[in-house]
N, CA and C of each residue as an Amber inpcrd file, in Angstrom:
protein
   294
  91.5570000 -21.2680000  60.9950000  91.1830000 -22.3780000  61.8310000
  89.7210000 -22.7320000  61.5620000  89.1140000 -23.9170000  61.1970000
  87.9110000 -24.4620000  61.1850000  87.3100000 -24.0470000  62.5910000
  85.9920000 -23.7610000  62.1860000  84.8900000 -23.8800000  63.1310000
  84.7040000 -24.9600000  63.8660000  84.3740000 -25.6180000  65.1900000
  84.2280000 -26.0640000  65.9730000  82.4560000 -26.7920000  65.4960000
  82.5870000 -27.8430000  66.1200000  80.5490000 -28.4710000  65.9000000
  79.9330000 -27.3660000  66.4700000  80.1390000 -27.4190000  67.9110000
  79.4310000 -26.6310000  68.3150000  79.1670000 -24.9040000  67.9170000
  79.7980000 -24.3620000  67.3910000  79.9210000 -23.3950000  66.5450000
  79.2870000 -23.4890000  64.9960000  79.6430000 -24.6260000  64.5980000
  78.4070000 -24.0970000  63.4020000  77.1120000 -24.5170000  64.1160000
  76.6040000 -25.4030000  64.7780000  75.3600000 -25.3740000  65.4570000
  74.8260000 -24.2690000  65.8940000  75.5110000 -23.2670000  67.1020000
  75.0480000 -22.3850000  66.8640000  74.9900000 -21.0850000  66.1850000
  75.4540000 -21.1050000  64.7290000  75.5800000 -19.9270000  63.9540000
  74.4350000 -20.5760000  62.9140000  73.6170000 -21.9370000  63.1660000
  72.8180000 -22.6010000  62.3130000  71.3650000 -21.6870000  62.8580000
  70.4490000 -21.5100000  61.9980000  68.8390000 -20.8540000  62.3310000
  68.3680000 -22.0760000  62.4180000  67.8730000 -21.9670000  63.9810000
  67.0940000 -23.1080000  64.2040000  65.8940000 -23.2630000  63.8410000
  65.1690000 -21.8510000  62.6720000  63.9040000 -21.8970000  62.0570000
  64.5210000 -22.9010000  60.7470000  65.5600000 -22.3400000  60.7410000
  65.9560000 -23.3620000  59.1840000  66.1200000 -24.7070000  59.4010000
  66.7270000 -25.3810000  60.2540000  66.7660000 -26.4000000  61.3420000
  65.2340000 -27.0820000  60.7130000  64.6310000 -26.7280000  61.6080000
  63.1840000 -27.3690000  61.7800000  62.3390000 -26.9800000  60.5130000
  62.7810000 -26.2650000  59.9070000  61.9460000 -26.2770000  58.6350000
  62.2300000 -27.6150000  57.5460000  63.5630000 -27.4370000  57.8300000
  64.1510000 -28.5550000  57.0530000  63.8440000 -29.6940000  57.1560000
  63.8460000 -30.1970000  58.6130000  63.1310000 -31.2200000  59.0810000
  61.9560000 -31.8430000  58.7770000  61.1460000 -30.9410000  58.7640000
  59.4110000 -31.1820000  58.1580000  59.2140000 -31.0640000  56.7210000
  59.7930000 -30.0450000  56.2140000  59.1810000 -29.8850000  54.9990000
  60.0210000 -30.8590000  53.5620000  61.1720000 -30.7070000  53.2950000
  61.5530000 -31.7650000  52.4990000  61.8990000 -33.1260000  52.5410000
  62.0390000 -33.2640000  53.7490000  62.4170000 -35.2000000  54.0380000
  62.9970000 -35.1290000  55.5550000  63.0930000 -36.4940000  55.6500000
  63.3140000 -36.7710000  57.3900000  64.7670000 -36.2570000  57.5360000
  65.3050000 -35.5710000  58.1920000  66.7630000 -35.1030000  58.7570000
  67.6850000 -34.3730000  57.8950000  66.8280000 -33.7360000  56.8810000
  67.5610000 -32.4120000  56.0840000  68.3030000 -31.4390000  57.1000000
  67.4120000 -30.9530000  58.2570000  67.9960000 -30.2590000  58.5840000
  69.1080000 -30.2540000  59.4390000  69.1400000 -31.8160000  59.6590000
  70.1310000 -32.2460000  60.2730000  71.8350000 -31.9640000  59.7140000
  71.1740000 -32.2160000  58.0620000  72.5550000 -31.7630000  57.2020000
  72.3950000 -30.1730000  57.1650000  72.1530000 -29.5730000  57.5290000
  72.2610000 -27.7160000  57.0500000  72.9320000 -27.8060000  58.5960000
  72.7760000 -28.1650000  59.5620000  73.5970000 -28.0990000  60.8390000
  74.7570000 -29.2450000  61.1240000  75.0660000 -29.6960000  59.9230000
  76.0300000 -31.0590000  59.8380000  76.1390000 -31.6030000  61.4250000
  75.0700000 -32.4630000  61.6430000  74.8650000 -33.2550000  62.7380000
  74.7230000 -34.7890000  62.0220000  75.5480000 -35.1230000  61.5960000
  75.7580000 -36.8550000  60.7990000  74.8040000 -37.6770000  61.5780000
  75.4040000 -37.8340000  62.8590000  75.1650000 -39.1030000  63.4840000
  73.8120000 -39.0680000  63.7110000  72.9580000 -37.4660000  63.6920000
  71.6440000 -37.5300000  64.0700000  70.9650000 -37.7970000  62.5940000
  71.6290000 -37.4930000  61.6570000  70.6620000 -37.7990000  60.3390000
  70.6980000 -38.9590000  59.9370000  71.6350000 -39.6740000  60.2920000
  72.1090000 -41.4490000  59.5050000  70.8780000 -42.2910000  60.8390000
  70.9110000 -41.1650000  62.2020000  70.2390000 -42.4210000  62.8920000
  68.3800000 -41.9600000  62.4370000  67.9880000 -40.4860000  62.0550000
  66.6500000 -40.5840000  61.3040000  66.3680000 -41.1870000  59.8100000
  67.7600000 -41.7350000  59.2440000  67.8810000 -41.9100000  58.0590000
  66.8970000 -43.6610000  58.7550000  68.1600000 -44.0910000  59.1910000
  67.6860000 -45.6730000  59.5510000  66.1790000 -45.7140000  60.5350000
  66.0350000 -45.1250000  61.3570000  64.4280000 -44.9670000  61.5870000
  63.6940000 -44.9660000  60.7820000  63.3660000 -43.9500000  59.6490000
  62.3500000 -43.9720000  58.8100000  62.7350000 -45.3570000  57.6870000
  63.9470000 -45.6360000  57.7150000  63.6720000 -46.9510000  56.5280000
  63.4880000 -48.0560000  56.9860000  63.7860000 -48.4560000  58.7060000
  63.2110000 -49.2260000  59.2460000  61.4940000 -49.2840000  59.1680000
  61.4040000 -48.0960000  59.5500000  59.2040000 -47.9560000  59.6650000
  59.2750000 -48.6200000  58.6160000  59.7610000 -48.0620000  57.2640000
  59.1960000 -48.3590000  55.8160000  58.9530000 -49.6010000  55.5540000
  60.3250000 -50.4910000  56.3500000  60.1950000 -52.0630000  55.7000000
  59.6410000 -52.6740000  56.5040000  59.5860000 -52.2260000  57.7310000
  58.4030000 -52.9560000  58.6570000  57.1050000 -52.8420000  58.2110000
  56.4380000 -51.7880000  57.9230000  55.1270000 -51.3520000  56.9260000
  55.2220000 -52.2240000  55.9610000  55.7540000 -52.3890000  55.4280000
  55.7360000 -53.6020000  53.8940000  56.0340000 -55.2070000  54.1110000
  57.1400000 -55.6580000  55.3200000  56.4800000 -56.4860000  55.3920000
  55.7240000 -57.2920000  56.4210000  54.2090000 -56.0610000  56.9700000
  53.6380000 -56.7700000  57.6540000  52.5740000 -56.6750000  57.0430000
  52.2610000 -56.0300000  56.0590000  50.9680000 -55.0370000  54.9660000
  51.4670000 -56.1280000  53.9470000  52.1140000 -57.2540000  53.7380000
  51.7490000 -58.2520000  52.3900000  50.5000000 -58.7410000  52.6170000
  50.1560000 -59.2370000  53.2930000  48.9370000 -60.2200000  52.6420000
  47.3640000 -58.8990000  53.2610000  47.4540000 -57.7080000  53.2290000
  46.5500000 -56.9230000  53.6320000  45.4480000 -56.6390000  52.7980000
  44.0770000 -56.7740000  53.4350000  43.0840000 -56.4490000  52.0370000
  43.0160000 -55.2960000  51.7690000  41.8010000 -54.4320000  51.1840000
  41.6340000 -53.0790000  50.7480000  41.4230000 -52.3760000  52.3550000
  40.7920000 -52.8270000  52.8410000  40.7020000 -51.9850000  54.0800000
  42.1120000 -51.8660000  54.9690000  42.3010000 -53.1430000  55.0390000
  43.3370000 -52.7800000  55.5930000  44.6470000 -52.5590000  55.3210000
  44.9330000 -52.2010000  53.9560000  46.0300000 -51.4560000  53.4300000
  45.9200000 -50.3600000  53.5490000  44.6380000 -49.4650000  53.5320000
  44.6170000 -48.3040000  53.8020000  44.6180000 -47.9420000  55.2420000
  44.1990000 -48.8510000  55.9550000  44.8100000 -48.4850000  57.3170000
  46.3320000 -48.6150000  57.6700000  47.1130000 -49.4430000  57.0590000
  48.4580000 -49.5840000  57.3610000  48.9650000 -48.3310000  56.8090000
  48.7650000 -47.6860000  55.5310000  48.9960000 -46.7430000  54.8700000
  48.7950000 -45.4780000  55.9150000  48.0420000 -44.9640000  56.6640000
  47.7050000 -43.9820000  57.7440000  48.8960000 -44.3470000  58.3470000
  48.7110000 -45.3190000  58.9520000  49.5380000 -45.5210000  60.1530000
  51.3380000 -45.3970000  59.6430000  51.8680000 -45.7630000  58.5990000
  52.9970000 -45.7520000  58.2430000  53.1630000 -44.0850000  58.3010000
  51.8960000 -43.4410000  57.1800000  52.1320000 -42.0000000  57.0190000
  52.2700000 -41.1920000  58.8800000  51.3700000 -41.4350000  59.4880000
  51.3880000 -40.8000000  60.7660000  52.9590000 -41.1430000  61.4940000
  53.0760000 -42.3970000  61.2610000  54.1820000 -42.7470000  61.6780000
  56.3550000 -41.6430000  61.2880000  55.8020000 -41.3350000  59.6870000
  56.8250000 -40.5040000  59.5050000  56.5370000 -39.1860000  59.5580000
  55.2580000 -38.7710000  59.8970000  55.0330000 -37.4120000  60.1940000
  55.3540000 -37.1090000  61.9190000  55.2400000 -38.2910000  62.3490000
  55.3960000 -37.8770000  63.9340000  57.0340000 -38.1120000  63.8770000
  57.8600000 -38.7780000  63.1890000  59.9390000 -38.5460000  63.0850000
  59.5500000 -37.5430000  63.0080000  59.2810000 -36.8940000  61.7950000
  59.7400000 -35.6280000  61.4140000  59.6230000 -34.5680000  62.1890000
  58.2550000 -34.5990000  63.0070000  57.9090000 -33.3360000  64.2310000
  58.6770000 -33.5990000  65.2400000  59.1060000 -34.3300000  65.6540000
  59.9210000 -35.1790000  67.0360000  61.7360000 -34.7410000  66.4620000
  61.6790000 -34.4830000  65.2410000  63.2090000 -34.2860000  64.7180000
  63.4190000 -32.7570000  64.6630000  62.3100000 -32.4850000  64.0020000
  62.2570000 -31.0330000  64.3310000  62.4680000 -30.2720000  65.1140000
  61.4210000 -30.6570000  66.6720000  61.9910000 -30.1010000  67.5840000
  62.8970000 -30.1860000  68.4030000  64.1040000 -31.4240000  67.6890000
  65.1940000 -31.8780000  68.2210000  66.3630000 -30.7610000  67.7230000
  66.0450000 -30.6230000  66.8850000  66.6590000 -29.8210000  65.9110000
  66.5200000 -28.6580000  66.4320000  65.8660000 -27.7900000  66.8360000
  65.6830000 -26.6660000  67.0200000  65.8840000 -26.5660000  68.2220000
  66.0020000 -27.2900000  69.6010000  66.2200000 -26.7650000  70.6380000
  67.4940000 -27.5690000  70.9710000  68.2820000 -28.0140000  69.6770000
  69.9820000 -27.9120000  69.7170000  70.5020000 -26.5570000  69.7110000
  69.3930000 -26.2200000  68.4040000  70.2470000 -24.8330000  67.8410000
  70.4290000 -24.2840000  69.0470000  69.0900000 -23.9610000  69.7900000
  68.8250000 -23.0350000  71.2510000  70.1160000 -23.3700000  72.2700000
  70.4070000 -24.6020000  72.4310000  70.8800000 -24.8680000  73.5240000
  72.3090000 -24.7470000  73.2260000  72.7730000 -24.8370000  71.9300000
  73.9630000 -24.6720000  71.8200000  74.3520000 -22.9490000  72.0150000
  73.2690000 -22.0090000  71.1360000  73.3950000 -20.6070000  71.2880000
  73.8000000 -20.4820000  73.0240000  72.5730000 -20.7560000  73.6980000
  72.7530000 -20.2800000  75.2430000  74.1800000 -21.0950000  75.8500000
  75.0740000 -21.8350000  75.1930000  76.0540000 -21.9180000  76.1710000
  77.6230000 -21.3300000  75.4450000  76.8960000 -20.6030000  74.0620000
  77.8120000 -19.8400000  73.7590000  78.4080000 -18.6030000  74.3010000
């Protein structure tokens, strides 16, 4: 018999979870805990930021491309920490109602 969601969630390391999250791209770790719907919806977040960043940064000079540039970067570093710890206190919460 297949495993249940909630069962591989919590047999998932929620250090691996959140590592995944931060360190190689937005909602990896979403796939090591096959949570789809949460990675397709950080998938479309971060490519939304992206094309919003590009096209409001067309006609931007030197200064202020490099400020849009911060702000885009801060912008997918704060998904990724915000996914992370989404990620990790699934793992938790699914363990404790196992």
């Amino acid at each position: 018999m297949a495993p249940t969601k909630k069962e591989i969630l919590a047999a998932s390391a929620g250090w691996v979870a959140v590592t995944l999250n931060v360190v190689p791209g937005l909602g990896a770790g979403y796939l090591y805990q096959r949570r789809w719907k949460a990675y397709w919806m950080t998938s479309v977040l971060a490519t939304t930021w992206f094309v919003l960043g590009a096209v409001l940064g067309q006609e931007a000079d030197g200064a202020e491309e490099i400020q849009n540039q911060l702000i885009g970067l801060l912008g997918l570093v704060a998904l990724a920490a915000g996914t992370a710890v989404e990620a990790g206190l699934a793992a938790k919460k699914s363990r404790e109602q196992s």
